[in-house]
XYZ file of C-alpha atoms in Angstrom:
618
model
C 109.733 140.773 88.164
C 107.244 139.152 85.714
C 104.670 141.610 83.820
C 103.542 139.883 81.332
C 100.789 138.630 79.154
C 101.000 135.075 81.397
C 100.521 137.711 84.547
C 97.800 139.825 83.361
C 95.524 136.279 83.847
C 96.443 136.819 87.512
C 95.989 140.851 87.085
C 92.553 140.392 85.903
C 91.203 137.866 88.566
C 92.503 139.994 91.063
C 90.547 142.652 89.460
C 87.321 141.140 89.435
C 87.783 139.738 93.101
C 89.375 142.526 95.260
C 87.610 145.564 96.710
C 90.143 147.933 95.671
C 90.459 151.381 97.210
C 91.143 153.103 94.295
C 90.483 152.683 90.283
C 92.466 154.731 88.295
C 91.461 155.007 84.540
C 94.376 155.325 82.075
C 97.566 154.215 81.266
C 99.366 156.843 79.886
C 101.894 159.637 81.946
C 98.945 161.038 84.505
C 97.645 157.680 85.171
C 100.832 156.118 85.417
C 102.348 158.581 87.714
C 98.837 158.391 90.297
C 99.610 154.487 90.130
C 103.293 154.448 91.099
C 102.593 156.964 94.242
C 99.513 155.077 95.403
C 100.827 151.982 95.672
C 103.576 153.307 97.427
C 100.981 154.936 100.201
C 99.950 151.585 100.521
C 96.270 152.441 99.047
C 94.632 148.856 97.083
C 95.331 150.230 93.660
C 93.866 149.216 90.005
C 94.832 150.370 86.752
C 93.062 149.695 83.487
C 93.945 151.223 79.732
C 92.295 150.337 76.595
C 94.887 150.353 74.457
C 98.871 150.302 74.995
C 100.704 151.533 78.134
C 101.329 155.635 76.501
C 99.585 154.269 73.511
C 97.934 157.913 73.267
C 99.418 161.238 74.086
C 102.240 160.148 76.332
C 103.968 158.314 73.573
C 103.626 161.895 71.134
C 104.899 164.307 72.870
C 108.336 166.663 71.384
C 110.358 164.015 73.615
C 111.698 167.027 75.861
C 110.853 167.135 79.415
C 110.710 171.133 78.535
C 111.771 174.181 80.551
C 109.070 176.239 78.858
C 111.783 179.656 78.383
C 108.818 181.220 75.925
C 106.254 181.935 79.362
C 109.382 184.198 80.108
C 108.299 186.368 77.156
C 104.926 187.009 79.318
C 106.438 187.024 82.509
C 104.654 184.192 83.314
C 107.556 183.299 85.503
C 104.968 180.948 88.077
C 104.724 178.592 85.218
C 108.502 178.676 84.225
C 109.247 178.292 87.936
C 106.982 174.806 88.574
C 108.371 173.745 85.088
C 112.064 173.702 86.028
C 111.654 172.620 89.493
C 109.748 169.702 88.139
C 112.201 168.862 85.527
C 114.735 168.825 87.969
C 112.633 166.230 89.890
C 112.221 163.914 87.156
C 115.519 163.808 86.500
C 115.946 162.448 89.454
C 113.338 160.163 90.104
C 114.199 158.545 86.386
C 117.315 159.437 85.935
C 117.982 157.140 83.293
C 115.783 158.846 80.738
C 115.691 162.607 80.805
C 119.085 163.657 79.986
C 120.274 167.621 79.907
C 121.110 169.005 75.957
C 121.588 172.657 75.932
C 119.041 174.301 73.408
C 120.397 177.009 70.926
C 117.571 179.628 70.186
C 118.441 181.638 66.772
C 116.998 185.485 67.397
C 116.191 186.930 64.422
C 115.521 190.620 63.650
C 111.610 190.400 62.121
C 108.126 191.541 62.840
C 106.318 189.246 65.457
C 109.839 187.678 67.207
C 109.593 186.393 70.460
C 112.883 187.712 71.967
C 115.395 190.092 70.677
C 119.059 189.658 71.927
C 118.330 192.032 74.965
C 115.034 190.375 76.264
C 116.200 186.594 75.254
C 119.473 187.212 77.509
C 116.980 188.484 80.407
C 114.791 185.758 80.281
C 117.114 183.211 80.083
C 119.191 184.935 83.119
C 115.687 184.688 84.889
C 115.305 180.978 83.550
C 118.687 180.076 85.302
C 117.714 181.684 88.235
C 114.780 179.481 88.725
C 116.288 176.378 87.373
C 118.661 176.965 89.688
C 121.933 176.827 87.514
C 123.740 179.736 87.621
C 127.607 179.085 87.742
C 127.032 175.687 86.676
C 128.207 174.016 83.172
C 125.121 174.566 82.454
C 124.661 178.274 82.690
C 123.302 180.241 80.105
C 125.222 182.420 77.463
C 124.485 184.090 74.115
C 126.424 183.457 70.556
C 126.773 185.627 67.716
C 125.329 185.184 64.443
C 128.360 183.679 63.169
C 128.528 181.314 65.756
C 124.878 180.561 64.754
C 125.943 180.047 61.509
C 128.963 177.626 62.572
C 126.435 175.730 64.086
C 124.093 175.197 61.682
C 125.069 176.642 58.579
C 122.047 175.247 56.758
C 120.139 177.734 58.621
C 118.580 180.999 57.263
C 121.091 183.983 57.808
C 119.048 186.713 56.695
C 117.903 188.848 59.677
C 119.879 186.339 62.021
C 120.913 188.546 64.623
C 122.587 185.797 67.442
C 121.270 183.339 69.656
C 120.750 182.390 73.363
C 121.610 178.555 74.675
C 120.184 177.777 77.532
C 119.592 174.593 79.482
C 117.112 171.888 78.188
C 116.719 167.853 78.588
C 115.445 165.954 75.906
C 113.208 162.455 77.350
C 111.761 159.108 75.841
C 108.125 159.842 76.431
C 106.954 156.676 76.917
C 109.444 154.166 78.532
C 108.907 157.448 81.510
C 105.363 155.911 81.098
C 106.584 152.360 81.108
C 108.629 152.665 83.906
C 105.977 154.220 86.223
C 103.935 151.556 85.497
C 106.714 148.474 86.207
C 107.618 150.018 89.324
C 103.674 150.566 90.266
C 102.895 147.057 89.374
C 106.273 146.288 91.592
C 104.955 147.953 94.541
C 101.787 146.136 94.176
C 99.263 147.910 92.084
C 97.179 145.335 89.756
C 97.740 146.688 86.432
C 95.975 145.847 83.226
C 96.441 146.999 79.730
C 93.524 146.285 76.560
C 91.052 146.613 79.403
C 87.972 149.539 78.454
C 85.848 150.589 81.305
C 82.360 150.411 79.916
C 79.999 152.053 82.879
C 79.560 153.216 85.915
C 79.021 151.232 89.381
C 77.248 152.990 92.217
C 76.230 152.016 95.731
C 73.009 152.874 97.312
C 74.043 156.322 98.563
C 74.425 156.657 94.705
C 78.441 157.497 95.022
C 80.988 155.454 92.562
C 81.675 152.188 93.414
C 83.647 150.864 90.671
C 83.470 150.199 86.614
C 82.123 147.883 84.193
C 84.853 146.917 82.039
C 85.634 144.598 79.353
C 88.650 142.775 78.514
C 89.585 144.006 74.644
C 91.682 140.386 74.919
C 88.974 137.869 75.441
C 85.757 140.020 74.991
C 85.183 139.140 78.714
C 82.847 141.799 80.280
C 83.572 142.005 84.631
C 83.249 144.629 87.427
C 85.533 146.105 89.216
C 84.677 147.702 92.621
C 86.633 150.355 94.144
C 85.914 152.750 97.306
C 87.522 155.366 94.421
C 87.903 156.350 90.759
C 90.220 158.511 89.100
C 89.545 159.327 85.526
C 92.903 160.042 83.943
C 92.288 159.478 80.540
C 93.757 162.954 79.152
C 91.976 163.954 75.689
C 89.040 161.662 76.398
C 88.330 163.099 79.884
C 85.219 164.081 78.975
C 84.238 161.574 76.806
C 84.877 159.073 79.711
C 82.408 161.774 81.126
C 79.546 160.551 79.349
C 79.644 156.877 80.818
C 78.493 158.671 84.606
C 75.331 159.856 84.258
C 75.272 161.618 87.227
C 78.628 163.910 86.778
C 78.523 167.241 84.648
C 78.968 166.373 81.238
C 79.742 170.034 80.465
C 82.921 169.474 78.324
C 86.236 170.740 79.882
C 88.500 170.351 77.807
C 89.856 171.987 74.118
C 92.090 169.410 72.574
C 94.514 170.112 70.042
C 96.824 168.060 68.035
C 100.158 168.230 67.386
C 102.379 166.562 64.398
C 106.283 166.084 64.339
C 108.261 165.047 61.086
C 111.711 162.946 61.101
C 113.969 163.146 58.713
C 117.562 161.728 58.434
C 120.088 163.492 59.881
C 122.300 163.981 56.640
C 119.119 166.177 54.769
C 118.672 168.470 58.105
C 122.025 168.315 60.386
C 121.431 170.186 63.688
C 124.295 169.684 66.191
C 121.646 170.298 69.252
C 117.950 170.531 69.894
C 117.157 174.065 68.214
C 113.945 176.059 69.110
C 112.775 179.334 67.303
C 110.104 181.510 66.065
C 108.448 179.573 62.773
C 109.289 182.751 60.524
C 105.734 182.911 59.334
C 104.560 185.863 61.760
C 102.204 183.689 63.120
C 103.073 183.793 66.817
C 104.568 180.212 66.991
C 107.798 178.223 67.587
C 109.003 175.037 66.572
C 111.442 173.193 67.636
C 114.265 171.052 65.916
C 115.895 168.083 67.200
C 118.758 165.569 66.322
C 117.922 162.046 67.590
C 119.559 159.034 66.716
C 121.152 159.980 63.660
C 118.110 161.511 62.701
C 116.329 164.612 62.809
C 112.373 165.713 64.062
C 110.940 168.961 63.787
C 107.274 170.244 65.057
C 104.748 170.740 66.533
C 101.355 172.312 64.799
C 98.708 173.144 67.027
C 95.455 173.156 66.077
C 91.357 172.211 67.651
C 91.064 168.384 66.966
C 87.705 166.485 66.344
C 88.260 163.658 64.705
C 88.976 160.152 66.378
C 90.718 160.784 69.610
C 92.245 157.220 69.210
C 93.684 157.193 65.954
C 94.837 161.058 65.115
C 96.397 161.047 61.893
C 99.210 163.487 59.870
C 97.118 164.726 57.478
C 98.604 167.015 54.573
C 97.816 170.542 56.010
C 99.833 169.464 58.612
C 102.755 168.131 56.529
C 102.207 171.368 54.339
C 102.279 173.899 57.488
C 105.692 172.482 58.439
C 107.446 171.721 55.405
C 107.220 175.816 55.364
C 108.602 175.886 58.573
C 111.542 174.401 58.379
C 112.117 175.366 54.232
C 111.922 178.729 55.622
C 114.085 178.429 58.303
C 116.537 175.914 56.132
C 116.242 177.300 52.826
C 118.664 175.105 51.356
C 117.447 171.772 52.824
C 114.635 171.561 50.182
C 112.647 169.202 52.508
C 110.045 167.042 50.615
C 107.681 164.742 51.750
C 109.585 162.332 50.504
C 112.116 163.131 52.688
C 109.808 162.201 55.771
C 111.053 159.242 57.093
C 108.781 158.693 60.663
C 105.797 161.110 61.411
C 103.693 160.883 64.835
C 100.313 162.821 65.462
C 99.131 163.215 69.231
C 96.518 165.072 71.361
C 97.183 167.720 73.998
C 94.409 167.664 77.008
C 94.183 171.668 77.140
C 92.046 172.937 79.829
C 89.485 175.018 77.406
C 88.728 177.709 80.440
C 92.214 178.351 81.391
C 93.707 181.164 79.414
C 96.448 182.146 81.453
C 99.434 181.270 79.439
C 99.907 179.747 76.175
C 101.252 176.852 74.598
C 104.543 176.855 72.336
C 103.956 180.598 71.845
C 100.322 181.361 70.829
C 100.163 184.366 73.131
C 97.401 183.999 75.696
C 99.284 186.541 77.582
C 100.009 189.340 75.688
C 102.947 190.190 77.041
C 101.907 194.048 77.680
C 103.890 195.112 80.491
C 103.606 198.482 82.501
C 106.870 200.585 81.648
C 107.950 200.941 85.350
C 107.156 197.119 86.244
C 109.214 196.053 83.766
C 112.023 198.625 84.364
C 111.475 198.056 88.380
C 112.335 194.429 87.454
C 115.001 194.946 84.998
C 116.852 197.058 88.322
C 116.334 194.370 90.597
C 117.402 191.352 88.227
C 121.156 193.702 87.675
C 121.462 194.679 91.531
C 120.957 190.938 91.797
C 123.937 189.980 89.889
C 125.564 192.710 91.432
C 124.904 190.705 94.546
C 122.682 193.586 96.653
C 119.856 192.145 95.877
C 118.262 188.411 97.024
C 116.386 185.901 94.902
C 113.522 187.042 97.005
C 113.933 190.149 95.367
C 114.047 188.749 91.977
C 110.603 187.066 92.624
C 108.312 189.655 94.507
C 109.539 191.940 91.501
C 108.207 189.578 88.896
C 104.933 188.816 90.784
C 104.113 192.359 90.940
C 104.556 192.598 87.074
C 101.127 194.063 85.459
C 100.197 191.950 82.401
C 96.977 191.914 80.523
C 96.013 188.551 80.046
C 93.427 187.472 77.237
C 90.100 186.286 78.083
C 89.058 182.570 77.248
C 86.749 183.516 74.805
C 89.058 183.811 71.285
C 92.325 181.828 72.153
C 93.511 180.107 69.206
C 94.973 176.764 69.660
C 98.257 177.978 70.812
C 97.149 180.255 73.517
C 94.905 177.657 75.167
C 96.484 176.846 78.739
C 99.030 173.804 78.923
C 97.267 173.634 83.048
C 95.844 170.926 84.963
C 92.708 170.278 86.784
C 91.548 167.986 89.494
C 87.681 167.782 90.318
C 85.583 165.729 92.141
C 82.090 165.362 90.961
C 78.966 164.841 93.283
C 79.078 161.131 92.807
C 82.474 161.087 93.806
C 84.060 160.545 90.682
C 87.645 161.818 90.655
C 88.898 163.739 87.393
C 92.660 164.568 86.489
C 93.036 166.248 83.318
C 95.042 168.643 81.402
C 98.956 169.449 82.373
C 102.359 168.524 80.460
C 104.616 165.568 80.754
C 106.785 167.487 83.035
C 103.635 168.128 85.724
C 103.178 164.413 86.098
C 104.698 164.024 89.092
C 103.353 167.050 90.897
C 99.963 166.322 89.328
C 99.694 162.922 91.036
C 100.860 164.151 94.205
C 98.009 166.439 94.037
C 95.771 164.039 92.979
C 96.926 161.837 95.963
C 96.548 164.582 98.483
C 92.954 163.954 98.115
C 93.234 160.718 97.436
C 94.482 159.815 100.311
C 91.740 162.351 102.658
C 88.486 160.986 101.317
C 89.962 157.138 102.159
C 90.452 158.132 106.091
C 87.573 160.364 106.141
C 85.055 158.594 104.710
C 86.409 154.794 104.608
C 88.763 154.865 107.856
C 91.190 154.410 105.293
C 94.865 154.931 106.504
C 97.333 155.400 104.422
C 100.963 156.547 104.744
C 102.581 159.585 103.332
C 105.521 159.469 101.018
C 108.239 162.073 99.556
C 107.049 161.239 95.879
C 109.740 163.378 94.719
C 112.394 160.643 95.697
C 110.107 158.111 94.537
C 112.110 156.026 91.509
C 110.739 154.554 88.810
C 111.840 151.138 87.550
C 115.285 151.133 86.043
C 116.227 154.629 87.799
C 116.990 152.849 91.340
C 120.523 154.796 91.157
C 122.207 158.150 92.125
C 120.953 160.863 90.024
C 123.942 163.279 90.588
C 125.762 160.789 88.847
C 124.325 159.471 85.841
C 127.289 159.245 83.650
C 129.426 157.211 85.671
C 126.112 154.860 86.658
C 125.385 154.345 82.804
C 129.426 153.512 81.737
C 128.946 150.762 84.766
C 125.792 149.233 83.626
C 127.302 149.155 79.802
C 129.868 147.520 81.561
C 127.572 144.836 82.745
C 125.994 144.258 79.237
C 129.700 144.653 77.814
C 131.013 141.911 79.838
C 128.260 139.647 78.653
C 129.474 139.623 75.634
C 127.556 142.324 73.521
C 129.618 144.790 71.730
C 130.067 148.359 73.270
C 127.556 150.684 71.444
C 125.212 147.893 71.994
C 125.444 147.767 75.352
C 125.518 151.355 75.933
C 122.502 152.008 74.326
C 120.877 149.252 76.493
C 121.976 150.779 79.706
C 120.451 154.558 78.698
C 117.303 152.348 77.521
C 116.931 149.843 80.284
C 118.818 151.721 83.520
C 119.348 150.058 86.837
C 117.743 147.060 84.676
C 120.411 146.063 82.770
C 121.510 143.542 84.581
C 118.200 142.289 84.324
C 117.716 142.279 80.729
C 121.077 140.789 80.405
C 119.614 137.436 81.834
C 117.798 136.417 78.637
C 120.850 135.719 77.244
C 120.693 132.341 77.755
C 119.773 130.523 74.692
C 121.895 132.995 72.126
C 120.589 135.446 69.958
C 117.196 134.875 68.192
C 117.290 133.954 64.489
C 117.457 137.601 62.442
C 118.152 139.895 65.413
C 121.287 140.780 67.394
C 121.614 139.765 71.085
C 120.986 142.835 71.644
C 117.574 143.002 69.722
C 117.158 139.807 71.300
C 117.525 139.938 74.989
C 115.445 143.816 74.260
C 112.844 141.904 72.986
C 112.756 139.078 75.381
C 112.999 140.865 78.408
C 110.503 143.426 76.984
C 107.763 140.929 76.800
C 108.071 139.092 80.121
C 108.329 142.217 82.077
C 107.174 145.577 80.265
C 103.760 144.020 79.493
C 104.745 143.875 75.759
C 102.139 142.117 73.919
C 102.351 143.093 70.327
C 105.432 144.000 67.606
C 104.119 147.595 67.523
C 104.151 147.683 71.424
C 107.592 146.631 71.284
C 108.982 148.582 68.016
C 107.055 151.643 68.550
C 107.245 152.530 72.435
C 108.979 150.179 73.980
C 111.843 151.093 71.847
C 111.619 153.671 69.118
C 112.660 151.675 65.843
C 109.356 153.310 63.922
C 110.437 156.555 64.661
C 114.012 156.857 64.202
C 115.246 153.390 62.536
C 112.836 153.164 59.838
C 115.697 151.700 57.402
C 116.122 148.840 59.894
C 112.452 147.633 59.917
C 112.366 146.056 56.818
C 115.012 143.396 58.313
C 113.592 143.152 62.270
C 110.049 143.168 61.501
C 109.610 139.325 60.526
C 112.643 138.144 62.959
C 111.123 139.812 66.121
C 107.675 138.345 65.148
C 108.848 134.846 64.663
C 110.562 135.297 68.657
C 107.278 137.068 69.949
C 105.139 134.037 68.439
C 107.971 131.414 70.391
C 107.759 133.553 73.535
C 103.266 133.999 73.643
C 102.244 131.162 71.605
C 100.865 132.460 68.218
C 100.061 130.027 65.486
C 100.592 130.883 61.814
C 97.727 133.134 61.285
C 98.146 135.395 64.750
C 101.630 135.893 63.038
C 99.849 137.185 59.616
C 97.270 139.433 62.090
C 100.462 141.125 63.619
C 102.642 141.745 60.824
C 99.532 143.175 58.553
C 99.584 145.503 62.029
C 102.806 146.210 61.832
C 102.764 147.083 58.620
C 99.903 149.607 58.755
C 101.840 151.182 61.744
C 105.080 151.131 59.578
C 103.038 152.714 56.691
C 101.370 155.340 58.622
C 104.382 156.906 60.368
C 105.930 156.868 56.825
C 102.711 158.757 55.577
C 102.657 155.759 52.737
C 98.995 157.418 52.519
C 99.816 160.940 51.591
C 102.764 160.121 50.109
C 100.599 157.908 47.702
C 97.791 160.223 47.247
C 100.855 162.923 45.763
C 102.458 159.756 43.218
C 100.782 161.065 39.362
C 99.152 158.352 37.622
C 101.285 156.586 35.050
C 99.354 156.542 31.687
C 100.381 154.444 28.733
């Protein structure tokens, strides 16, 4: 189905012309996942983003739909147990892009560690539990330090004492977003990217009525009237705020920023995603992962104030984790020239929520009453000796005494990953806060009331779906057998004439719509790209709303990230197709490559990297 540049005319007109029942602000993950389950209810949806489709934090996340194993070192199981079960659902509603990579976790014998051998094996026991994997390929087990050290023999032995691998699935951040919003704008939803909401409509009653909003396109400035809004605009939440006069503008929200670094494989080879304390007694872990041949390491944490729309590496950042991972890989020597790719995003963290932390910061302290801990230490072994129930398992761990930290003091890292939905006295809707792997559960939330205030106060009827079989565009297949779906759709691109890794990596990219992307073969391969690159590209701009070379290179595929050496060679080819397929002239083509460039130059940290070149004197 067309989704295009030529259809966002239509989009946009249909904007300014229907009374929608509900306006939902922002395109990335949260937004995206309220679209796709609306317009499945049947509710008259709208969708406008400023920038790019994930443009903002749902296209800078660690690319893991994570299990979050380190709340298990504060027992707080609730989250651990929502995480998992949600990750499982994912999985299944997009099967084609969260895939399941076991995650090796060194333990190492030093002040500050997160687990030791004997509490990382009960955790992870606990995590299997509630992932519900036990007896499964994917069941947990622990290694020794010289299986460690087969592993990864780069890595630091001293004080290595083992390691736990447990069950993980690493994702591609934002073609989940992209997908949402294909199969949203499928279902119906009138979806519009480049489009900034600039006020506030009310009706007489003084409730919200709609937006202002102006197309970032054209410059044209239109209403849009809706019976609802939803502000899902993550890390500018509250500054979204500020255009309703009438709401709270008491901020809610403590935003942080996280960095991630890419390397090539050959200077920091890691068989699997590898996740660990940082080594620097500081409470944190990081996490390591191969990826394409290459290899990305993060995250920082730390309070962000700068421009929410353009967060940048900046050389603290670079600094912090070059010690990381020197420390940890003492004979990888990693430089910044080494740093192929970098990405820098914003995490929505609820400010007043200090129950747990993120990526090991501590909120909880993990101080645990001797006899609740041995109390649940008896139940988890009388449950594998099968005379006790899962039941069991779980009224133990909720009775667990833990003294959690107040609000007031969290560092960055101990500020709640948590969501939040509000409604404000005007009627404004707010959805804010979470993790990638919430999304889903977060929008059915969000449609819960969604879906009460249209019958209640409009006579509104709406019907109610099972959002957790709800699939996304290009997962329209049987999750329980992924492997087997993915050979067959190679098949299809295989058969087409495009050679075999090419047309396996376009089935795990493009799912169930393979076959689709397959049609723009017609017409042979584009001058300077592959058929591959080609019938991407093409199929990426008439139906993933592509409408720029960093759209396309950056999150419609990840080239920037984790094919830097190939840009150099695609960047002027897949401009020259982009101009053929949306009509720019010569000096449209010179405005997107100088972007592309800048974007190229930024994730290479051409900036720092510059700033640390001497001055040659003669």
């Amino acid at each position: 189905m067309a989704f295009s540049k030529n259809t966002r005319k239509q989009t946009i007109e249909n904007l300014k012309h229907t009374d929608l029942d509900l306006l939902i602000v922002g395109g990335g993950i949260t937004g995206a996942g309220v679209a796709i389950q609306a317009a499945a209810s049947g509710v008259k949806t709208g969708l406008i983003e400023m920038q790019d489709f994930a443009e903002g934090t749902s296209s800078r996340s660690t690319k893991l739909v994570h299990g979050g194993i380190r709340y298990l070192k504060t027992f707080d199981v609730g989250v651990v147990a929502d995480t998992v079960k949600e990750r499982a659902v994912v999985q299944g509603i997009a099967p084609h892009i969260p895939r399941p990579f076991p995650m090796l976790m060194p333990i190492y014998d030093e002040p500050g560690s997160t687990f030791d051998m004997f509490s990382v094996k009960i955790a992870m026991n606990l995590y299997d539990q509630l992932a519900d994997v036990e007896g499964s390929q994917y069941a947990n087990y622990t290694v020794t330090k010289d299986e460690v050290l087969q592993r990864e023999p780069h890595i630091e032995a001293t004080g290595l004492q083992g390691g736990g691998v447990y069950l993980d699935y690493v994702n591609n951040d934002a073609r989940l977003v992209i997908e949402n919003i294909k199969e949203a704008d499928e279902l119906g939803a009138e979806v519009a990217s480049h489009v900034q909401a600039t006020g506030v409509i009310y009706n007489e009653a003084g409730q919200v009525a709609g937006l202002h909003a102006k197309d970032l396109l054209t410059g044209e400035e239109f209403d849009i009237h809706a019976k609802l809004v939803i502000n899902t605009t993550g890390p500018w939440s509250d500054k979204f705020k500020s255009l309703d006069g009438k709401e709270n503008q008491a901020p809610t929200l403590r935003p942080t920023k996280g960095v991630h670094l890419v390397v090539d494989g050959s200077r920091l080879p890691v068989p699997q995603p590898t996740y660990m304390d940082t080594g620097l007694n500081d409470g944190r872990m990081f996490f390591v992962v191969p990826r394409e041949g290459k290899t990305y390491f993060g995250t920082t944490d730390t309070d962000y104030t700068g421009d929410y729309k353009h967060p940048r590496v900046e050389q603290s950042d670079v600094d912090y984790l070059l010690k990381v991972i020197n420390t940890r890989y003492p004979d990888a020597h990693i430089t910044i020239d080494d740093i192929e790719a970098s990405w820098a995003g914003l995490r929505p963290l609820i400010a007043n929520n200090s129950s747990s932390d993120y990526n090991g910061g501590g909120a909880n302290k993990g101080k645990v009453s001797d006899a609740s801990f041995n109390a649940l230490i008896k139940t988890v072994d009388d449950y594998e000796d099968k005379t006790a129930t899962r039941e069991d398992v779980e009224r133990a761990i909720s009775k667990l005494e833990t003294a959690h930290a107040e609000a007031a003091g969290l560092t960055p890292s101990q500020v709640s990953r948590g969501s939040s939905l509000t409604r404000a006295t005007d009627g404004m809707i707010t959805l804010s806060g979470g993790k990638i792997t919430d999304y889903r559960k977060m929008a059915a939330g969000a449609l819960a009331l969604i879906r009460r205030l249209l019958a209640d106060k409009f006579h509104v009827e709406t019907k109610e779906i099972d959002s957790k079989k709800l699939q996304v565009s290009g997962g329209h297949f049987d999750p329980t057998n992924v492997e087997a779906t993915m050979k067959f759709y190679a098949r299809i691109a295989a058969d087409a004439g495009l050679p075999d890794a090419d047309a396996k990596d376009l089935a795990n990219r493009f799912g169930s719509n393979t076959g689709r992307v397959v049609t723009y073969l017609e017409g042979g391969a584009a001058p300077g790209l592959s058929l591959k690159e080609t019938i991407s590209l093409r199929y990426s701009v008439n139906e993933e709303m592509t409408l720029t070379p960093v759209d396309y290179l950056l999150r419609r595929t990840n080239a920037i990230l984790f094919h830097a050496e190939t840009l150099a060679a695609l960047k002027q080819p897949v401009i020259d197709e982009m101009a053929r397929l949306l009509g720019w002239d010569e000096d449209e083509k010179a405005i997107q490559l100088a972007r592309l460039n800048a974007a190229i130059d930024e994730s290479a940290l051409a900036y720092l990297k510059k700033a640390a070149t001497p001055a040659i004197t003669h």
